[in-house]
Amino acid sequence: MTTAPAHTLEIRNLHVTVETPEGTKEILKGVDLTIRSGETHAIMGPNGSGKSTLAYSIAGHPKYTITQGEVFLDGEDVLEMSIDERAKAGLFLAMQYPVEVPGVSVANFLRTAKTALDGEAPKLRTWVKDVKTSMENLRMDPAFGERGVNEGFSGGEKKRHEILQMELLQPKIAILDETDSGLDVDALRIVSEGVNRAKENTGLGVMLITHYTRILNYIKPDYVHVFVNGRVAEEGGPELAERLEAEGYDRYLASA
Amino acid sequence: MTVTDHSQATADKAHSHGIIPDASRADRPTSFDVDAFPVPSGREENWRFSAVRDLKPLFADEPVDGHLEWTVPDLPAGVTLAQVPADDARARTVRAPGDRASALAVKHSGGAMALTVAANTVVDEPITIDLRGTGADVRGHLLVEIGRSAEATVVIRRTGTATYSEYVSVDLADNAGLNLVLLQQWEDDAVHAGEVVARLGRDSRLRGSVVTLGGKVVRLNTSAAFAGEGASVDLFGLYFADAGQHQEHQLFVDHAVPKCTSRVTYKGALAGATARTVWIGDVLIRAAAEGTDTYELNRNLVLTDGARADSVPNLEIETGEIEGAGHASATGRFDEEQMFYLRSRGISEEQARKLVVRGFFADLIHEIGVPAVEESLLREIELELEHVEEELEHEAAETAGE
Ligand SMILES: Nc1ncnc2c1ncn2[C@@H]1O[C@H](COP(=O)(O)OP(=O)(O)OP(=O)(O)O)[C@@H](O)[C@H]1O
Ligand SMILES: [Mg+2]
């Protein structure tokens, strides 16, 4: 293991609302969570509990309004940053439903993002090699480079494309929102290997949002957080995931 | 921002039934007689979205003596460009004009220029003709005639400025192929009303691309009528309207015979208060046109406040025995999710916008099929995007000052 510099994402008492046709609705009701370099935090919780809301809010999606609380990355106020500044600060969000951007090729997109993050264009020869290697690792056909971003990609291809970006853009902290959903076992293994490589190589800290313990066989969590009704209801080690798999969330919902 | 989408259809959820206008498109008059067309008031079906006030000089039944400067390349063997006297020009025109501006263009043009490709001539290199306006009042009549089994690519580029009306007759003989590219790269004060009418012979193939970037007012009315079975037409359009520009594109595809195919794909971007675009796409499948396959699409990207895009697809179907008929129309602002996705990867808002707009037009530009034109268009769009950024800065400054 390399001794990568330590980074910390600190979420304190985060409250978030969205505008709905019926009025303002509070989704996050005081989330506290701290993720450090090299750590993997699994977030598990029922549908609609606010996991994606948490992920999007940290990344700065304009749909969500922060009404209370704080988010810091290495002491810097993330909530003050624009969307792209958050990425430049070292945050990455692998989306549950990656967006299609027609007419913008994957190769152009990756190069533009890398250039924006580094403040200068990557050295052409090493960049081409890095992209090629990462695509090979993720079993992505080189032809994807010329296709429009996520345009006509299958569900699994979109997820691999998210991890490709994560490998190439080298964030400090990555939030993976159900990256494992809809993947068959082979794809799950390939994607998990990508995450583990990034942890190994750059000391990536990971917030792993998932419904299934299966991915935790490949990516070992240090902590498991049970997410219910807009907040963390319980925290524990990997054994908590086993219990959730067996018992479900009824225990938490009843008391919520 | 005002977005008027009469189609109520979106690109994602294409409707395959049309909004039938009050009267059939087939009933519109055509005539060489100017008096068959009263001066448009702006209330008529085909002028209701038009910049009638700016177009007014083009409705006056008076002779003009201006002309555009023509720059014509050395023409390959089998291709000629010749002045044709008025009587002859009318006889060779595929049909009579469909509105007052084009009837007047024919009447006062003093004959036509005819670009003729002889039968069985295949021209590989694009034939690019430059028409430059020098500020005059101009009426033009142009004949493009592609002989039996001949094939050519013709690019007509309009630059400079003029108050210009024109009638373009496109005649494809049996099995002919034409890629016709009409570029409106006028300066900011040009006023241009044009009618382009194509007749397609049996098994002929027309690709028509229209690119409208410049001009104060541009109104292009393109019609394609199938005269023989097995023919196909692909009509592409790309437009970009800035503040003060009014760009209107009307289309009419007339399926009168069986087994023909038509595709209409128009995309536009609008930036700046008072930027205005209009797209009206009419497709008529007559009772005899069994086996027709048609699809038309219009998409508009509204980049700033205050711009307005109208999009009106009309599909009239008189026979059930068709291969397919559909249309889609969508007008919207930047997709917030696309912007978020790009920016969440560190790409700045400005760059994300540019990527999205370039992507929006990318496939269309590629369809033009003339590399030199495609490259110059990519550059032109970059320039347009620089304007957009200025507009948005302006918008942001105004919002901040409120
Ligand atoms: N724009 C919105 N309008 C109304 N409700 C919304 C909106 N956005 C989110 N919500 C609601 O907020 C709640 C949390 O949604 P979120 O997507 O964060 O859940 P999740 O935990 O990620 O669920 P899943 O496991 O299904 O992905 C849900 O009840 C959802 O319907
Ligand atoms: Mg979710």
XYZ file of C-alpha atoms and ligand atoms in Angstrom:
690
model
C 0.000 0.000 0.000
C 1.361 3.406 -0.941
C 1.336 6.149 1.631
C -1.040 8.500 -0.143
C -1.868 11.821 1.487
C -4.903 11.622 3.752
C -8.077 13.428 2.774
C -11.282 13.813 4.709
C -14.858 14.411 3.592
C -16.940 15.571 6.513
C -20.714 15.767 6.361
C -22.319 17.406 9.382
C -26.019 17.612 10.170
C -26.980 17.893 6.500
C -30.579 18.860 5.786
C -31.774 18.965 2.180
C -35.095 19.819 0.570
C -36.519 19.496 -2.945
C -39.329 21.402 -4.587
C -42.259 19.167 -5.459
C -45.634 20.040 -6.971
C -47.035 19.667 -3.447
C -44.497 22.072 -2.004
C -41.078 21.900 -0.386
C -40.184 18.462 0.891
C -37.376 17.650 3.295
C -35.470 14.569 2.147
C -32.303 14.636 4.237
C -32.937 15.198 7.911
C -29.538 15.616 9.489
C -26.848 13.388 7.978
C -23.510 12.977 9.761
C -20.775 11.048 8.019
C -16.998 11.278 7.759
C -15.009 9.514 5.049
C -11.221 9.410 4.968
C -8.753 8.346 2.310
C -8.501 4.599 1.953
C -11.775 3.984 3.789
C -14.826 2.389 2.247
C -18.201 3.257 3.708
C -21.159 1.218 2.532
C -24.491 3.028 2.673
C -27.486 0.751 2.635
C -31.104 1.712 2.938
C -34.572 1.224 1.491
C -35.777 2.817 -1.749
C -36.574 6.474 -1.356
C -34.642 6.881 1.889
C -32.514 9.667 0.372
C -29.260 7.969 -0.610
C -29.116 9.497 -4.099
C -30.186 12.817 -2.637
C -27.150 12.684 -0.361
C -24.881 11.840 -3.296
C -26.283 14.585 -5.540
C -26.267 17.174 -2.782
C -22.581 16.613 -2.130
C -21.872 16.905 -5.866
C -23.914 20.125 -6.087
C -26.926 19.198 -8.193
C -29.050 22.366 -8.558
C -32.298 20.496 -7.836
C -31.453 20.176 -4.138
C -31.472 22.942 -1.565
C -29.271 22.661 1.501
C -31.188 24.147 4.388
C -28.826 23.223 7.213
C -25.500 21.614 7.848
C -22.026 21.552 6.413
C -19.822 19.584 4.064
C -16.051 19.955 4.195
C -13.321 18.399 2.100
C -9.996 18.774 3.887
C -11.493 21.696 5.752
C -12.679 23.483 2.601
C -16.377 24.375 2.478
C -17.766 22.215 -0.319
C -21.211 23.823 -0.236
C -19.639 27.143 -1.259
C -18.174 25.556 -4.395
C -19.752 25.352 -7.857
C -20.331 21.908 -9.349
C -17.082 21.891 -11.299
C -15.114 23.310 -8.371
C -16.210 20.338 -6.287
C -14.805 17.997 -8.931
C -11.601 20.028 -8.989
C -11.423 19.772 -5.203
C -11.345 15.990 -5.624
C -14.934 14.752 -5.407
C -16.391 12.282 -7.869
C -19.917 10.949 -8.226
C -20.600 7.757 -10.155
C -24.268 8.203 -10.918
C -27.074 5.748 -10.469
C -28.385 6.820 -13.873
C -25.542 8.282 -15.956
C -26.702 10.947 -18.411
C -26.495 10.725 -22.187
C -24.775 13.627 -23.907
C -25.416 13.081 -27.606
C -22.785 14.094 -30.116
C -19.995 14.487 -27.543
C -17.550 11.627 -27.964
C -16.276 9.738 -24.921
C -12.681 10.483 -25.947
C -13.353 14.213 -26.213
C -15.298 14.216 -22.950
C -12.557 12.412 -21.017
C -9.823 14.649 -22.403
C -11.825 17.804 -21.707
C -12.538 16.703 -18.140
C -8.913 15.753 -17.476
C -7.707 19.060 -18.887
C -10.207 20.985 -16.777
C -9.211 19.144 -13.591
C -5.467 19.494 -14.130
C -5.573 23.015 -15.534
C -3.558 21.813 -18.509
C -3.945 19.285 -21.281
C -2.522 15.861 -20.421
C 0.573 14.736 -22.299
C -0.886 13.159 -25.390
C 1.143 9.974 -25.475
C 0.727 9.003 -21.814
C -2.927 10.017 -21.888
C -3.746 7.827 -24.854
C -1.957 4.959 -23.159
C -3.746 5.536 -19.835
C -7.154 5.606 -21.527
C -6.356 2.465 -23.455
C -5.153 0.611 -20.363
C -8.154 1.628 -18.270
C -10.556 0.657 -21.018
C -8.866 -2.720 -21.339
C -9.049 -3.233 -17.584
C -12.767 -2.526 -17.656
C -13.239 -4.695 -20.773
C -14.507 -1.780 -22.775
C -14.069 -1.942 -26.529
C -11.832 0.905 -27.818
C -14.727 1.801 -30.146
C -16.475 3.343 -27.134
C -14.056 6.255 -27.423
C -15.745 7.447 -30.580
C -19.302 7.009 -29.348
C -21.404 9.747 -27.814
C -21.204 9.927 -24.016
C -23.499 7.166 -22.683
C -25.418 7.345 -25.960
C -27.112 4.003 -26.458
C -24.907 2.366 -23.800
C -26.425 -0.587 -21.989
C -26.937 -0.233 -18.238
C -23.751 -2.170 -17.523
C -21.739 -0.212 -20.073
C -22.810 3.046 -18.472
C -21.620 1.829 -15.082
C -18.264 0.735 -16.476
C -17.934 4.108 -18.148
C -18.460 5.772 -14.757
C -15.643 3.712 -13.242
C -13.447 4.451 -16.269
C -13.868 8.139 -15.547
C -13.103 7.587 -11.877
C -9.865 5.782 -12.706
C -8.713 8.422 -15.166
C -9.776 11.509 -13.220
C -8.283 10.233 -9.928
C -10.518 11.861 -7.334
C -9.775 11.933 -3.615
C -13.227 10.785 -2.540
C -15.686 8.916 -4.774
C -19.390 8.439 -4.198
C -20.647 5.377 -6.030
C -24.432 5.475 -6.265
C -25.616 1.935 -6.942
C -22.794 1.290 -9.367
C -23.448 -2.409 -8.799
C -27.182 -2.376 -9.601
C -28.087 -4.245 -12.738
C -24.630 -5.750 -13.235
C -24.118 -9.435 -13.829
C -21.418 -11.187 -11.816
C -18.702 -10.739 -14.432
C -19.366 -7.039 -14.824
C -19.596 -6.667 -11.044
C -16.158 -8.205 -10.644
C -14.675 -5.988 -13.363
C -16.143 -2.846 -11.834
C -15.088 -3.855 -8.314
C -11.532 -4.465 -9.509
C -11.544 -0.927 -10.907
C -12.584 0.489 -7.546
C -9.998 -1.589 -5.694
C -7.274 -0.471 -8.129
C -8.134 3.146 -7.445
C -8.054 2.499 -3.693
C -4.698 0.790 -4.063
C -3.127 3.349 -6.380
C -4.443 6.637 -5.069
C -5.770 5.878 -1.601
C -9.285 6.685 -2.758
C -11.947 7.088 -0.094
C -15.256 5.519 -1.143
C -18.889 6.069 -0.253
C -20.528 2.972 -1.671
C -24.291 3.217 -1.948
C -25.836 -0.185 -2.563
C -28.852 -2.379 -2.029
C -26.939 -5.646 -2.240
C -24.266 -7.211 -0.085
C -22.882 -9.024 -3.113
C -20.585 -6.155 -4.070
C -19.210 -6.143 -0.519
C -17.624 -9.511 -1.263
C -15.463 -7.715 -3.809
C -15.058 -4.301 -2.225
C -14.522 -4.744 1.495
C -16.246 -2.030 3.509
C -14.654 -0.643 6.648
C -17.994 0.721 7.848
C -21.620 0.044 7.066
C -24.244 2.753 7.574
C -27.936 2.031 7.568
C -29.726 4.904 5.875
C -33.410 5.322 6.717
C -35.758 8.242 6.239
C -33.121 10.838 5.451
C -30.546 10.021 8.088
C -28.091 7.395 9.283
C -30.030 5.082 11.577
C -27.212 2.776 12.593
C -23.523 2.292 11.984
C -21.367 -0.753 12.257
C -18.750 -2.940 10.645
C -19.096 -5.377 7.718
C -21.160 -7.744 9.893
C -23.991 -5.197 9.852
C -24.392 -5.740 6.122
C -24.918 -9.453 6.685
C -27.641 -8.747 9.172
C -29.361 -6.302 6.817
C -29.299 -8.885 4.066
C -30.954 -11.407 6.371
C -33.400 -9.157 8.223
C -34.105 -6.231 5.903
C -34.898 -2.762 7.168
C -38.138 -3.473 9.024
C -36.513 -2.976 12.389
C -35.481 0.578 11.478
C -38.665 1.481 9.654
C -40.810 0.475 12.607
C -38.910 2.767 14.926
C -38.665 5.585 12.364
C -38.240 32.908 -22.619
C -41.181 31.883 -24.711
C -41.238 28.451 -26.166
C -44.141 27.619 -28.384
C -44.280 24.062 -29.431
C -47.408 23.492 -31.423
C -46.622 19.889 -31.985
C -46.802 18.929 -28.325
C -44.526 16.107 -29.296
C -41.076 15.508 -27.979
C -38.092 13.851 -29.531
C -38.256 11.104 -26.966
C -41.898 10.423 -27.429
C -42.527 10.826 -31.112
C -46.095 11.160 -32.216
C -47.004 9.462 -35.404
C -50.186 11.371 -35.991
C -50.217 14.915 -37.143
C -52.058 18.102 -36.516
C -54.170 18.558 -39.581
C -54.278 22.186 -40.716
C -57.583 23.782 -41.660
C -57.022 23.262 -45.357
C -54.982 20.605 -47.123
C -51.513 21.653 -48.098
C -52.368 20.425 -51.599
C -54.840 23.273 -52.013
C -52.295 26.083 -51.815
C -52.229 28.060 -55.064
C -49.215 28.215 -57.340
C -48.898 30.730 -60.132
C -46.548 32.843 -62.212
C -49.150 35.582 -61.961
C -48.157 37.877 -59.124
C -51.727 39.028 -58.653
C -52.744 35.510 -57.660
C -51.057 36.348 -54.332
C -52.238 39.356 -52.351
C -49.659 41.245 -50.302
C -49.277 39.165 -47.108
C -50.634 40.763 -43.964
C -49.171 38.218 -41.579
C -52.533 36.596 -40.863
C -52.295 34.007 -43.653
C -51.511 30.408 -42.715
C -48.126 30.470 -44.464
C -47.097 33.941 -43.241
C -48.422 33.894 -39.711
C -45.012 33.408 -38.072
C -43.101 35.425 -40.676
C -41.276 38.718 -40.253
C -43.738 40.280 -42.677
C -42.743 43.847 -41.904
C -39.084 43.281 -42.781
C -40.008 41.265 -45.854
C -42.269 44.009 -47.198
C -39.863 45.323 -49.874
C -40.015 41.852 -51.408
C -43.792 42.114 -51.905
C -43.593 45.224 -54.141
C -44.352 44.617 -57.811
C -41.591 46.869 -59.120
C -38.530 46.231 -61.219
C -35.162 46.231 -59.462
C -31.761 46.459 -61.101
C -29.436 45.032 -58.451
C -27.676 41.706 -58.674
C -25.486 39.458 -56.593
C -21.829 39.002 -57.521
C -21.389 35.469 -58.772
C -18.129 33.620 -58.310
C -18.230 30.427 -60.310
C -15.470 27.808 -60.389
C -14.222 26.192 -63.574
C -17.005 23.794 -64.361
C -16.202 20.176 -65.163
C -17.195 18.565 -68.459
C -20.933 17.990 -68.715
C -21.784 20.891 -66.399
C -22.893 24.266 -67.718
C -24.059 27.506 -66.216
C -25.999 29.714 -68.612
C -28.290 32.711 -68.666
C -31.785 31.671 -69.765
C -34.365 34.148 -71.144
C -37.526 34.650 -69.084
C -39.957 32.619 -71.214
C -37.611 29.701 -71.440
C -36.867 29.944 -67.719
C -40.534 29.636 -66.826
C -40.978 26.671 -69.117
C -38.058 24.878 -67.469
C -39.169 25.651 -63.907
C -40.604 22.550 -62.219
C -43.717 24.319 -61.040
C -45.103 27.827 -60.652
C -44.181 29.851 -57.542
C -46.151 29.309 -54.347
C -46.147 32.773 -52.847
C -45.945 36.433 -53.733
C -42.249 36.883 -52.963
C -41.156 34.064 -55.234
C -43.605 35.009 -58.001
C -42.072 38.481 -57.927
C -38.589 37.006 -57.904
C -39.369 35.223 -61.163
C -41.113 38.224 -62.677
C -38.341 40.728 -62.003
C -35.237 38.574 -62.271
C -34.896 39.156 -66.014
C -34.568 35.454 -66.793
C -32.826 32.703 -64.879
C -29.382 31.264 -64.376
C -29.428 27.573 -65.199
C -26.914 25.128 -63.765
C -27.249 21.984 -65.822
C -25.576 18.606 -65.376
C -25.856 16.464 -68.485
C -27.238 12.948 -68.359
C -24.830 10.282 -67.072
C -22.335 12.886 -65.892
C -20.911 12.075 -62.488
C -19.125 14.967 -60.830
C -17.048 13.945 -57.829
C -15.901 17.332 -56.586
C -18.472 19.724 -55.128
C -19.384 22.643 -57.375
C -19.299 25.711 -55.126
C -20.898 28.921 -56.298
C -20.489 32.085 -54.253
C -23.206 34.720 -54.369
C -22.214 37.952 -52.735
C -24.648 40.756 -52.004
C -23.454 44.322 -52.202
C -26.397 45.971 -50.498
C -28.736 46.106 -53.484
C -32.310 45.011 -54.046
C -32.082 41.740 -55.965
C -34.527 39.246 -57.503
C -33.190 35.895 -58.544
C -34.367 32.868 -60.478
C -32.165 29.806 -60.509
C -32.579 26.475 -62.266
C -30.684 23.396 -61.137
C -31.166 20.583 -63.619
C -29.655 17.157 -63.073
C -29.913 14.870 -66.077
C -30.832 11.227 -66.154
C -28.420 9.139 -64.016
C -26.206 12.187 -63.455
C -24.783 12.933 -60.018
C -23.420 16.112 -58.504
C -22.891 18.090 -55.325
C -23.730 21.775 -55.561
C -22.945 24.280 -52.827
C -24.446 27.750 -53.065
C -23.055 30.146 -50.518
C -24.641 33.540 -49.923
C -22.575 36.223 -48.222
C -22.560 39.999 -48.025
C -25.868 41.763 -47.756
C -28.922 42.248 -49.960
C -32.663 42.553 -49.974
C -33.157 39.391 -51.893
C -35.959 37.182 -53.077
C -35.365 34.105 -55.145
C -36.978 31.160 -56.772
C -34.887 28.020 -57.088
C -36.165 25.224 -59.269
C -34.496 21.837 -58.813
C -35.207 19.217 -61.435
C -33.944 15.674 -60.938
C -34.426 13.429 -63.942
C -34.906 9.698 -63.482
C -32.176 8.080 -61.388
C -30.363 11.403 -60.870
C -28.588 12.220 -57.612
C -28.030 15.675 -56.178
C -26.532 16.915 -52.941
C -27.589 20.551 -52.763
C -26.197 22.727 -49.985
C -27.592 26.213 -49.487
C -25.570 28.334 -47.106
C -27.042 31.551 -45.713
C -23.970 33.272 -44.359
C -25.232 36.779 -44.919
C -24.147 39.798 -42.969
C -26.443 40.941 -40.170
C -28.704 43.214 -42.196
C -29.611 41.011 -45.172
C -33.262 40.195 -45.866
C -33.814 37.005 -47.829
C -36.971 35.216 -48.901
C -36.498 32.123 -50.991
C -38.599 29.351 -52.394
C -36.830 26.143 -53.362
C -38.924 23.662 -55.301
C -37.675 20.226 -56.258
C -39.225 17.666 -58.553
C -37.886 14.159 -58.223
C -38.007 11.760 -61.114
C -38.193 8.013 -60.758
C -35.432 6.509 -58.540
C -33.803 9.908 -58.068
C -32.114 10.952 -54.830
C -31.995 14.421 -53.398
C -30.083 15.449 -50.328
C -30.767 19.048 -49.494
C -28.975 20.856 -46.698
C -29.856 24.325 -45.596
C -27.616 26.210 -43.202
C -28.827 29.570 -41.967
C -26.494 31.507 -39.719
C -26.545 35.072 -41.006
C -29.051 37.673 -42.121
C -31.576 39.812 -40.302
C -34.474 37.901 -41.799
C -34.221 34.654 -43.729
C -37.327 32.847 -44.858
C -36.768 29.699 -46.872
C -39.608 27.615 -48.150
C -38.484 24.262 -49.500
C -40.788 21.872 -51.333
C -40.028 18.463 -52.724
C -42.525 16.650 -54.925
C -42.137 13.067 -56.056
C -42.937 12.575 -59.728
C -41.773 8.987 -60.053
C -41.634 5.900 -57.857
C -38.603 4.805 -55.869
C -37.197 8.268 -55.237
C -35.889 9.563 -51.925
C -35.317 12.928 -50.372
C -33.292 13.838 -47.277
C -33.670 17.404 -46.141
C -31.348 18.680 -43.449
C -31.352 22.080 -41.859
C -29.170 23.801 -39.315
C -29.846 27.288 -38.041
C -28.487 29.520 -35.316
C -30.341 32.709 -34.505
C -28.797 35.513 -32.470
C -30.491 38.583 -31.055
C -32.450 40.409 -33.737
C -32.442 37.544 -36.218
C -35.590 35.965 -37.604
C -35.044 32.652 -39.342
C -37.926 30.765 -40.843
C -37.811 27.413 -42.576
C -40.889 25.939 -44.142
C -40.910 22.526 -45.735
C -43.358 20.618 -47.818
C -42.828 17.066 -48.968
C -45.473 15.928 -51.419
C -45.786 12.166 -51.674
C -47.929 11.857 -54.800
C -46.614 8.522 -56.078
C -45.912 5.159 -54.427
C -42.741 3.859 -52.800
C -40.872 7.064 -52.059
C -38.938 7.918 -48.916
C -38.511 11.259 -47.202
C -36.549 12.342 -44.148
C -36.572 15.846 -42.782
C -34.151 16.734 -39.988
C -33.847 20.343 -38.851
C -32.084 21.579 -35.763
C -31.750 25.099 -34.486
C -30.177 27.014 -31.641
C -31.315 30.405 -30.415
C -29.377 32.875 -28.330
C -30.222 36.400 -27.289
C -33.395 38.309 -26.612
C -35.536 38.649 -29.756
C -33.829 35.741 -31.493
C -36.625 34.053 -33.368
C -36.946 30.868 -35.365
C -39.852 29.231 -37.096
C -40.027 25.738 -38.471
C -43.069 24.436 -40.294
C -42.844 20.970 -41.755
C -45.703 19.751 -43.911
C -45.834 16.237 -45.287
C -48.669 15.119 -47.525
C -49.168 11.465 -48.367
C -51.699 11.358 -51.164
C -54.074 8.480 -51.769
C -51.883 7.093 -54.553
C -48.682 7.165 -52.485
C -48.765 3.620 -51.143
C -45.558 2.344 -49.588
C -44.490 5.809 -48.472
C -41.909 6.045 -45.714
C -41.534 9.446 -44.105
C -40.205 10.953 -40.910
C -39.606 14.531 -39.929
C -37.828 15.930 -36.929
C -37.286 19.419 -35.604
C -35.347 20.201 -32.464
C -34.594 23.606 -31.027
C -32.173 24.519 -28.291
C -33.003 27.774 -26.562
C -29.766 29.023 -25.043
C -30.785 32.277 -23.395
C -33.816 34.142 -22.135
C -36.013 36.047 -24.531
C -35.604 33.820 -27.553
C -38.582 32.159 -29.176
C -38.810 29.058 -31.325
C -41.959 27.917 -33.086
C -42.146 24.384 -34.375
C -45.137 23.136 -36.326
C -45.113 19.692 -37.910
C -48.107 18.731 -40.062
C -48.710 15.294 -41.432
C -51.620 14.622 -43.789
C -52.227 11.014 -44.668
C -54.709 9.981 -47.345
C -53.817 6.306 -47.518
C -53.297 3.658 -44.885
C -51.032 1.585 -47.092
C -47.757 3.128 -45.989
C -44.451 1.883 -44.653
C -44.199 4.502 -41.979
C -44.991 8.092 -41.165
C -43.941 10.022 -38.130
C -42.694 13.240 -36.760
C -41.087 14.608 -33.657
C -40.594 18.111 -32.461
C -38.947 19.331 -29.301
C -37.911 22.710 -28.069
C -36.119 23.268 -24.822
C -33.395 24.926 -22.854
C -30.124 23.332 -21.955
C -30.713 19.985 -20.395
C -29.922 20.522 -16.725
C -28.914 16.898 -16.254
C -26.442 17.013 -19.133
C -24.918 20.189 -17.770
C -24.675 18.686 -14.285
C -23.068 15.525 -15.588
C -20.365 17.388 -17.508
C -19.703 19.871 -14.738
C -19.497 17.134 -12.110
C -16.418 15.994 -14.016
C -14.748 19.360 -13.562
C -15.789 20.896 -16.869
C -16.708 24.571 -16.498
C -20.209 25.789 -17.209
C -19.060 27.658 -20.312
C -17.237 24.658 -21.701
C -20.080 22.327 -20.867
C -22.473 24.550 -22.805
C -20.154 24.540 -25.787
C -19.809 20.782 -25.688
C -23.572 20.327 -25.558
C -24.246 22.687 -28.469
C -21.488 21.189 -30.595
C -22.869 17.760 -29.793
C -26.389 18.893 -30.654
C -25.296 19.826 -34.174
C -22.586 17.211 -34.667
C -24.537 14.531 -36.518
C -26.277 17.101 -38.681
C -23.065 18.781 -39.784
C -21.730 15.404 -40.713
C -24.703 14.843 -43.020
C -23.723 17.732 -45.279
C -21.170 15.517 -46.914
C -18.856 18.289 -48.117
C -15.746 18.288 -45.888
C -14.768 21.889 -46.595
C -18.256 23.085 -45.694
C -18.364 20.914 -42.587
C -15.070 22.356 -41.331
C -16.084 25.935 -41.979
C -19.391 25.330 -40.210
C -17.658 23.997 -37.124
C -15.663 27.237 -37.044
C -18.790 29.340 -37.566
C -20.515 27.568 -34.706
C -17.527 28.290 -32.454
C -17.965 31.982 -33.286
C -21.681 31.790 -32.571
C -20.886 30.188 -29.228
C -18.564 33.046 -28.318
C -21.520 35.363 -28.915
C -23.675 33.189 -26.704
C -21.190 33.535 -23.860
C -21.295 37.324 -24.267
C -25.092 37.220 -24.216
C -25.100 35.106 -21.072
C -22.625 37.391 -19.328
C -24.906 40.244 -20.240
C -27.918 38.324 -18.929
C -26.109 37.527 -15.670
C -25.056 41.166 -15.233
C -28.644 42.314 -15.718
C -29.975 39.758 -13.249
C -27.363 40.847 -10.724
C -28.367 44.464 -11.220
C -32.041 43.857 -10.563
N -37.810 16.352 -7.534
C -38.428 15.595 -6.627
N -39.734 15.749 -6.422
C -40.381 14.991 -5.503
N -39.786 14.058 -4.775
C -38.483 13.865 -4.937
C -37.738 14.599 -5.890
N -36.466 14.178 -5.838
C -36.433 13.207 -4.897
N -37.640 13.022 -4.362
C -38.020 12.049 -3.334
O -37.019 12.020 -2.381
C -36.935 10.726 -1.809
C -35.502 10.260 -1.828
O -35.100 9.974 -3.137
P -33.682 9.359 -3.474
O -33.567 9.235 -4.931
O -32.639 10.147 -2.785
O -33.814 7.919 -2.787
P -32.814 6.694 -2.806
O -32.553 6.367 -1.405
O -31.654 6.984 -3.664
O -33.719 5.565 -3.442
P -33.321 4.336 -4.416
O -32.805 3.270 -3.531
O -34.628 3.938 -5.017
O -32.336 4.820 -5.415
C -37.886 9.860 -2.595
O -39.071 9.727 -1.864
C -38.121 10.649 -3.847
O -39.375 10.385 -4.399
Mg -30.946 6.255 -5.439
